[in-house]
Amino acid sequence: MKSIPLMLQEVLEGSVFSVLIITLIARLGENVISSYSISMRIVSLCLLPMYMYCNSLTVLVGEYQSKKEYLKMKILPITTIVTTISVYVIISVLSYIYKENLIGTLTNINSVQEGTIQMLKTVLLFSVFQILFENSKYVLQSIGKSKEALKTTVVINSLASIILIALNIYNLLDLKIVLGILALNYLILSVFFFRRVLKRSKEVFCFVAAELTKNVNILVV
């Protein structure tokens, strides 16, 4: 039963919301969606180390929580975020420097190559917010708050979807607006998730402090 929220979370992000984003971008033109797809392949390559760090984060947070090492539990996500963003920036910069060669290996269509070169920098920049989201999500899930992560994701993603669809209806969408709303969506979710993690850490700390005080009083008496 505990795995159901995790599964639903992945379905929501990987299928429902992603399909909507791709559908809306596809309406901007065949060349735009093709260039975006190539750009996202490069972004996925840059994000690979992040998923390895996040999997380690899940294990370590659970371990620290079981050992009641709450200070380490609070510091670890910050360390992971700094590390994953640093690694992402390094790989992104290298990818951008050698973008012509990299894009050339992914497609031989000139118009798509040119479109990818033009949008790659923007896509790489906006994708930084995904790192914040993934880190905060993994931490929240690791402390047993998968249901809260799912509920919050459903609400925020639904609001973002409504805004995107409304803008599309009124022909106000372009690639930067779509990416901007997606980045804002990730940022808002990250803030909610980290606030819940900090609240949980505070609750645990207060409980431990109260137990220690009680034990000390008993010994004194």
PDB file of C-alpha atoms in Angstrom:
ATOM      1  CA  MET A   1       0.000   0.000   0.000  1.00  0.00           C
ATOM      2  CA  LYS A   2       2.880   2.376   0.762  1.00  0.00           C
ATOM      3  CA  SER A   3       4.104   2.066  -2.827  1.00  0.00           C
ATOM      4  CA  ILE A   4       0.797   3.240  -4.340  1.00  0.00           C
ATOM      5  CA  PRO A   5       1.388   7.002  -3.720  1.00  0.00           C
ATOM      6  CA  LEU A   6       4.899   6.642  -5.168  1.00  0.00           C
ATOM      7  CA  MET A   7       3.520   4.906  -8.252  1.00  0.00           C
ATOM      8  CA  LEU A   8       0.773   7.507  -8.702  1.00  0.00           C
ATOM      9  CA  GLN A   9       3.340  10.301  -8.287  1.00  0.00           C
ATOM     10  CA  GLU A  10       5.474   8.872 -11.102  1.00  0.00           C
ATOM     11  CA  VAL A  11       2.421   8.369 -13.338  1.00  0.00           C
ATOM     12  CA  LEU A  12       1.269  11.943 -12.707  1.00  0.00           C
ATOM     13  CA  GLU A  13       4.669  13.468 -13.489  1.00  0.00           C
ATOM     14  CA  GLY A  14       5.882  11.078 -16.162  1.00  0.00           C
ATOM     15  CA  SER A  15       2.657  10.603 -18.071  1.00  0.00           C
ATOM     16  CA  VAL A  16      -0.216  13.005 -17.436  1.00  0.00           C
ATOM     17  CA  PHE A  17       1.626  16.308 -16.925  1.00  0.00           C
ATOM     18  CA  SER A  18       4.448  15.507 -19.369  1.00  0.00           C
ATOM     19  CA  VAL A  19       1.960  14.584 -22.106  1.00  0.00           C
ATOM     20  CA  LEU A  20       0.163  17.910 -21.602  1.00  0.00           C
ATOM     21  CA  ILE A  21       3.442  19.857 -21.862  1.00  0.00           C
ATOM     22  CA  ILE A  22       4.503  17.989 -25.009  1.00  0.00           C
ATOM     23  CA  THR A  23       1.033  18.425 -26.550  1.00  0.00           C
ATOM     24  CA  LEU A  24       1.070  22.183 -25.966  1.00  0.00           C
ATOM     25  CA  ILE A  25       4.612  22.569 -27.310  1.00  0.00           C
ATOM     26  CA  ALA A  26       3.659  20.467 -30.359  1.00  0.00           C
ATOM     27  CA  ARG A  27       1.000  23.081 -31.172  1.00  0.00           C
ATOM     28  CA  LEU A  28       3.798  25.647 -31.549  1.00  0.00           C
ATOM     29  CA  GLY A  29       5.065  23.862 -34.642  1.00  0.00           C
ATOM     30  CA  GLU A  30       6.665  20.636 -35.821  1.00  0.00           C
ATOM     31  CA  ASN A  31      10.159  22.118 -35.792  1.00  0.00           C
ATOM     32  CA  VAL A  32       9.679  23.464 -32.247  1.00  0.00           C
ATOM     33  CA  ILE A  33       8.597  20.121 -30.789  1.00  0.00           C
ATOM     34  CA  SER A  34      11.399  18.301 -32.605  1.00  0.00           C
ATOM     35  CA  SER A  35      14.001  20.776 -31.328  1.00  0.00           C
ATOM     36  CA  TYR A  36      12.521  20.593 -27.834  1.00  0.00           C
ATOM     37  CA  SER A  37      12.729  16.789 -27.855  1.00  0.00           C
ATOM     38  CA  ILE A  38      16.432  16.931 -28.774  1.00  0.00           C
ATOM     39  CA  SER A  39      17.035  19.576 -26.087  1.00  0.00           C
ATOM     40  CA  MET A  40      15.329  17.411 -23.467  1.00  0.00           C
ATOM     41  CA  ARG A  41      17.522  14.451 -24.392  1.00  0.00           C
ATOM     42  CA  ILE A  42      20.541  16.598 -23.594  1.00  0.00           C
ATOM     43  CA  VAL A  43      18.915  17.803 -20.359  1.00  0.00           C
ATOM     44  CA  SER A  44      18.200  14.186 -19.384  1.00  0.00           C
ATOM     45  CA  LEU A  45      21.880  13.418 -19.871  1.00  0.00           C
ATOM     46  CA  CYS A  46      22.808  16.374 -17.639  1.00  0.00           C
ATOM     47  CA  LEU A  47      20.319  15.252 -14.976  1.00  0.00           C
ATOM     48  CA  LEU A  48      21.527  11.644 -14.773  1.00  0.00           C
ATOM     49  CA  PRO A  49      23.883  12.250 -11.801  1.00  0.00           C
ATOM     50  CA  MET A  50      21.033  13.949  -9.928  1.00  0.00           C
ATOM     51  CA  TYR A  51      18.947  10.771  -9.871  1.00  0.00           C
ATOM     52  CA  MET A  52      21.887   8.795  -8.488  1.00  0.00           C
ATOM     53  CA  TYR A  53      22.358  11.373  -5.709  1.00  0.00           C
ATOM     54  CA  CYS A  54      18.604  11.443  -4.992  1.00  0.00           C
ATOM     55  CA  ASN A  55      18.457   7.660  -4.619  1.00  0.00           C
ATOM     56  CA  SER A  56      21.353   7.859  -2.151  1.00  0.00           C
ATOM     57  CA  LEU A  57      19.557  10.733  -0.401  1.00  0.00           C
ATOM     58  CA  THR A  58      16.485   8.562   0.165  1.00  0.00           C
ATOM     59  CA  VAL A  59      18.544   5.810   1.772  1.00  0.00           C
ATOM     60  CA  LEU A  60      20.632   8.142   3.952  1.00  0.00           C
ATOM     61  CA  VAL A  61      17.704  10.254   5.199  1.00  0.00           C
ATOM     62  CA  GLY A  62      15.881   7.095   6.268  1.00  0.00           C
ATOM     63  CA  GLU A  63      19.043   5.853   7.957  1.00  0.00           C
ATOM     64  CA  TYR A  64      19.647   9.133   9.815  1.00  0.00           C
ATOM     65  CA  GLN A  65      16.014   9.240  10.897  1.00  0.00           C
ATOM     66  CA  SER A  66      16.184   5.710  12.331  1.00  0.00           C
ATOM     67  CA  LYS A  67      19.406   6.593  14.188  1.00  0.00           C
ATOM     68  CA  LYS A  68      17.865   9.898  15.391  1.00  0.00           C
ATOM     69  CA  GLU A  69      20.669  11.902  13.807  1.00  0.00           C
ATOM     70  CA  TYR A  70      18.349  14.805  13.001  1.00  0.00           C
ATOM     71  CA  LEU A  71      21.015  17.430  12.372  1.00  0.00           C
ATOM     72  CA  LYS A  72      22.556  15.278   9.638  1.00  0.00           C
ATOM     73  CA  MET A  73      19.069  14.653   8.269  1.00  0.00           C
ATOM     74  CA  LYS A  74      18.499  18.420   7.896  1.00  0.00           C
ATOM     75  CA  ILE A  75      21.939  19.164   6.426  1.00  0.00           C
ATOM     76  CA  LEU A  76      21.983  16.295   3.895  1.00  0.00           C
ATOM     77  CA  PRO A  77      19.332  17.691   1.482  1.00  0.00           C
ATOM     78  CA  ILE A  78      21.170  21.043   1.310  1.00  0.00           C
ATOM     79  CA  THR A  79      24.448  19.273   0.573  1.00  0.00           C
ATOM     80  CA  THR A  80      22.777  17.131  -2.079  1.00  0.00           C
ATOM     81  CA  ILE A  81      21.152  20.123  -3.779  1.00  0.00           C
ATOM     82  CA  VAL A  82      24.428  22.062  -3.923  1.00  0.00           C
ATOM     83  CA  THR A  83      26.245  19.006  -5.271  1.00  0.00           C
ATOM     84  CA  THR A  84      23.633  18.080  -7.881  1.00  0.00           C
ATOM     85  CA  ILE A  85      23.285  21.655  -9.138  1.00  0.00           C
ATOM     86  CA  SER A  86      27.075  21.990  -9.354  1.00  0.00           C
ATOM     87  CA  VAL A  87      27.390  18.754 -11.334  1.00  0.00           C
ATOM     88  CA  TYR A  88      24.439  19.768 -13.545  1.00  0.00           C
ATOM     89  CA  VAL A  89      26.014  23.170 -14.277  1.00  0.00           C
ATOM     90  CA  ILE A  90      29.354  21.591 -15.221  1.00  0.00           C
ATOM     91  CA  ILE A  91      27.753  19.045 -17.583  1.00  0.00           C
ATOM     92  CA  SER A  92      25.396  21.706 -19.003  1.00  0.00           C
ATOM     93  CA  VAL A  93      28.234  24.116 -19.741  1.00  0.00           C
ATOM     94  CA  LEU A  94      30.206  21.374 -21.492  1.00  0.00           C
ATOM     95  CA  SER A  95      27.097  20.321 -23.423  1.00  0.00           C
ATOM     96  CA  TYR A  96      26.488  23.907 -24.512  1.00  0.00           C
ATOM     97  CA  ILE A  97      30.109  24.464 -25.533  1.00  0.00           C
ATOM     98  CA  TYR A  98      30.048  21.348 -27.721  1.00  0.00           C
ATOM     99  CA  LYS A  99      26.388  21.692 -28.670  1.00  0.00           C
ATOM    100  CA  GLU A 100      26.940  21.491 -32.442  1.00  0.00           C
ATOM    101  CA  ASN A 101      28.694  18.134 -32.188  1.00  0.00           C
ATOM    102  CA  LEU A 102      26.274  16.803 -29.570  1.00  0.00           C
ATOM    103  CA  ILE A 103      23.169  17.860 -31.472  1.00  0.00           C
ATOM    104  CA  GLY A 104      24.657  16.515 -34.696  1.00  0.00           C
ATOM    105  CA  THR A 105      24.818  13.032 -33.169  1.00  0.00           C
ATOM    106  CA  LEU A 106      21.131  13.203 -32.227  1.00  0.00           C
ATOM    107  CA  THR A 107      19.685  14.512 -35.495  1.00  0.00           C
ATOM    108  CA  ASN A 108      20.836  15.167 -39.059  1.00  0.00           C
ATOM    109  CA  ILE A 109      17.962  17.502 -39.961  1.00  0.00           C
ATOM    110  CA  ASN A 110      19.371  21.008 -40.403  1.00  0.00           C
ATOM    111  CA  SER A 111      16.237  22.897 -39.335  1.00  0.00           C
ATOM    112  CA  VAL A 112      15.965  20.837 -36.153  1.00  0.00           C
ATOM    113  CA  GLN A 113      19.677  21.317 -35.424  1.00  0.00           C
ATOM    114  CA  GLU A 114      19.322  25.095 -35.781  1.00  0.00           C
ATOM    115  CA  GLY A 115      16.159  25.155 -33.632  1.00  0.00           C
ATOM    116  CA  THR A 116      17.827  23.084 -30.917  1.00  0.00           C
ATOM    117  CA  ILE A 117      20.893  25.339 -30.862  1.00  0.00           C
ATOM    118  CA  GLN A 118      18.634  28.383 -30.408  1.00  0.00           C
ATOM    119  CA  MET A 119      16.549  26.940 -27.551  1.00  0.00           C
ATOM    120  CA  LEU A 120      19.100  24.735 -25.759  1.00  0.00           C
ATOM    121  CA  LYS A 121      20.393  27.473 -23.449  1.00  0.00           C
ATOM    122  CA  THR A 122      16.851  28.365 -22.330  1.00  0.00           C
ATOM    123  CA  VAL A 123      15.860  24.739 -21.746  1.00  0.00           C
ATOM    124  CA  LEU A 124      19.037  24.065 -19.736  1.00  0.00           C
ATOM    125  CA  LEU A 125      18.483  27.141 -17.550  1.00  0.00           C
ATOM    126  CA  PHE A 126      14.832  26.418 -16.751  1.00  0.00           C
ATOM    127  CA  SER A 127      15.595  22.763 -16.004  1.00  0.00           C
ATOM    128  CA  VAL A 128      17.623  23.770 -12.920  1.00  0.00           C
ATOM    129  CA  PHE A 129      14.319  24.080 -11.029  1.00  0.00           C
ATOM    130  CA  GLN A 130      13.652  20.396 -11.619  1.00  0.00           C
ATOM    131  CA  ILE A 131      16.685  19.614  -9.436  1.00  0.00           C
ATOM    132  CA  LEU A 132      15.112  21.460  -6.482  1.00  0.00           C
ATOM    133  CA  PHE A 133      11.845  19.628  -7.033  1.00  0.00           C
ATOM    134  CA  GLU A 134      13.362  16.151  -7.317  1.00  0.00           C
ATOM    135  CA  ASN A 135      15.550  16.588  -4.221  1.00  0.00           C
ATOM    136  CA  SER A 136      12.704  17.894  -2.070  1.00  0.00           C
ATOM    137  CA  LYS A 137      10.343  15.182  -3.341  1.00  0.00           C
ATOM    138  CA  TYR A 138      12.771  12.372  -2.552  1.00  0.00           C
ATOM    139  CA  VAL A 139      13.361  13.723   0.974  1.00  0.00           C
ATOM    140  CA  LEU A 140       9.627  14.015   1.662  1.00  0.00           C
ATOM    141  CA  GLN A 141       9.028  10.492   0.399  1.00  0.00           C
ATOM    142  CA  SER A 142      11.919   9.111   2.466  1.00  0.00           C
ATOM    143  CA  ILE A 143      10.372  10.380   5.727  1.00  0.00           C
ATOM    144  CA  GLY A 144       7.082   8.650   4.953  1.00  0.00           C
ATOM    145  CA  LYS A 145       5.167  11.597   3.513  1.00  0.00           C
ATOM    146  CA  SER A 146       4.469  10.181   0.042  1.00  0.00           C
ATOM    147  CA  LYS A 147       0.732  10.910   0.286  1.00  0.00           C
ATOM    148  CA  GLU A 148       1.366  14.575   1.095  1.00  0.00           C
ATOM    149  CA  ALA A 149       3.804  14.821  -1.810  1.00  0.00           C
ATOM    150  CA  LEU A 150       1.190  13.311  -4.131  1.00  0.00           C
ATOM    151  CA  LYS A 151      -1.660  15.559  -2.944  1.00  0.00           C
ATOM    152  CA  THR A 152       0.443  18.713  -3.257  1.00  0.00           C
ATOM    153  CA  THR A 153       1.684  17.678  -6.700  1.00  0.00           C
ATOM    154  CA  VAL A 154      -1.870  17.042  -7.915  1.00  0.00           C
ATOM    155  CA  VAL A 155      -3.046  20.489  -6.768  1.00  0.00           C
ATOM    156  CA  ILE A 156      -0.079  22.504  -8.097  1.00  0.00           C
ATOM    157  CA  ASN A 157       0.141  20.576 -11.380  1.00  0.00           C
ATOM    158  CA  SER A 158      -3.607  21.010 -11.906  1.00  0.00           C
ATOM    159  CA  LEU A 159      -3.323  24.781 -11.429  1.00  0.00           C
ATOM    160  CA  ALA A 160      -0.358  24.933 -13.808  1.00  0.00           C
ATOM    161  CA  SER A 161      -2.284  22.851 -16.353  1.00  0.00           C
ATOM    162  CA  ILE A 162      -5.318  25.150 -16.174  1.00  0.00           C
ATOM    163  CA  ILE A 163      -3.119  28.220 -16.720  1.00  0.00           C
ATOM    164  CA  LEU A 164      -1.331  26.605 -19.666  1.00  0.00           C
ATOM    165  CA  ILE A 165      -4.574  25.478 -21.304  1.00  0.00           C
ATOM    166  CA  ALA A 166      -6.127  28.937 -20.813  1.00  0.00           C
ATOM    167  CA  LEU A 167      -3.114  30.640 -22.395  1.00  0.00           C
ATOM    168  CA  ASN A 168      -3.261  28.175 -25.271  1.00  0.00           C
ATOM    169  CA  ILE A 169      -6.949  28.908 -25.864  1.00  0.00           C
ATOM    170  CA  TYR A 170      -6.160  32.613 -26.170  1.00  0.00           C
ATOM    171  CA  ASN A 171      -3.082  31.934 -28.349  1.00  0.00           C
ATOM    172  CA  LEU A 172      -0.713  33.456 -25.808  1.00  0.00           C
ATOM    173  CA  LEU A 173       1.668  30.522 -25.503  1.00  0.00           C
ATOM    174  CA  ASP A 174       5.252  30.382 -26.672  1.00  0.00           C
ATOM    175  CA  LEU A 175       8.098  28.101 -25.626  1.00  0.00           C
ATOM    176  CA  LYS A 176       9.517  30.454 -22.978  1.00  0.00           C
ATOM    177  CA  ILE A 177       6.114  30.863 -21.322  1.00  0.00           C
ATOM    178  CA  VAL A 178       5.602  27.084 -21.199  1.00  0.00           C
ATOM    179  CA  LEU A 179       9.077  26.535 -19.747  1.00  0.00           C
ATOM    180  CA  GLY A 180       8.639  29.447 -17.324  1.00  0.00           C
ATOM    181  CA  ILE A 181       5.361  28.077 -15.949  1.00  0.00           C
ATOM    182  CA  LEU A 182       6.900  24.607 -15.709  1.00  0.00           C
ATOM    183  CA  ALA A 183       9.893  26.023 -13.793  1.00  0.00           C
ATOM    184  CA  LEU A 184       7.567  28.004 -11.483  1.00  0.00           C
ATOM    185  CA  ASN A 185       5.557  24.832 -10.934  1.00  0.00           C
ATOM    186  CA  TYR A 186       8.710  22.997  -9.829  1.00  0.00           C
ATOM    187  CA  LEU A 187       9.778  25.902  -7.603  1.00  0.00           C
ATOM    188  CA  ILE A 188       6.415  26.131  -5.799  1.00  0.00           C
ATOM    189  CA  LEU A 189       6.356  22.372  -5.220  1.00  0.00           C
ATOM    190  CA  SER A 190       9.918  22.519  -3.868  1.00  0.00           C
ATOM    191  CA  VAL A 191       8.977  25.238  -1.375  1.00  0.00           C
ATOM    192  CA  PHE A 192       5.960  23.268  -0.145  1.00  0.00           C
ATOM    193  CA  PHE A 193       7.967  20.053   0.143  1.00  0.00           C
ATOM    194  CA  PHE A 194      10.901  21.619   1.996  1.00  0.00           C
ATOM    195  CA  ARG A 195       8.565  23.431   4.393  1.00  0.00           C
ATOM    196  CA  ARG A 196       6.939  20.095   5.230  1.00  0.00           C
ATOM    197  CA  VAL A 197      10.334  18.445   5.715  1.00  0.00           C
ATOM    198  CA  LEU A 198      11.462  21.238   8.063  1.00  0.00           C
ATOM    199  CA  LYS A 199       8.170  21.046   9.953  1.00  0.00           C
ATOM    200  CA  ARG A 200       8.598  17.296  10.352  1.00  0.00           C
ATOM    201  CA  SER A 201      12.185  17.740  11.568  1.00  0.00           C
ATOM    202  CA  LYS A 202      11.018  20.335  14.106  1.00  0.00           C
ATOM    203  CA  GLU A 203       8.250  18.023  15.343  1.00  0.00           C
ATOM    204  CA  VAL A 204      10.688  15.161  15.809  1.00  0.00           C
ATOM    205  CA  PHE A 205      13.228  17.408  17.533  1.00  0.00           C
ATOM    206  CA  CYS A 206      10.615  18.748  19.963  1.00  0.00           C
ATOM    207  CA  PHE A 207       9.443  15.218  20.736  1.00  0.00           C
ATOM    208  CA  VAL A 208      12.998  14.025  21.429  1.00  0.00           C
ATOM    209  CA  ALA A 209      13.704  17.092  23.573  1.00  0.00           C
ATOM    210  CA  ALA A 210      10.535  16.481  25.588  1.00  0.00           C
ATOM    211  CA  GLU A 211      11.463  12.818  26.119  1.00  0.00           C
ATOM    212  CA  LEU A 212      14.968  13.746  27.253  1.00  0.00           C
ATOM    213  CA  THR A 213      13.601  16.353  29.661  1.00  0.00           C
ATOM    214  CA  LYS A 214      11.156  13.804  31.064  1.00  0.00           C
ATOM    215  CA  ASN A 215      13.938  11.251  31.577  1.00  0.00           C
ATOM    216  CA  VAL A 216      16.157  13.840  33.262  1.00  0.00           C
ATOM    217  CA  ASN A 217      13.321  14.828  35.640  1.00  0.00           C
ATOM    218  CA  ILE A 218      12.739  11.182  36.524  1.00  0.00           C
ATOM    219  CA  LEU A 219      16.431  10.699  37.301  1.00  0.00           C
ATOM    220  CA  VAL A 220      16.502  13.861  39.435  1.00  0.00           C
ATOM    221  CA  VAL A 221      13.466  12.751  41.408  1.00  0.00           C
TER     222      VAL A 221
END
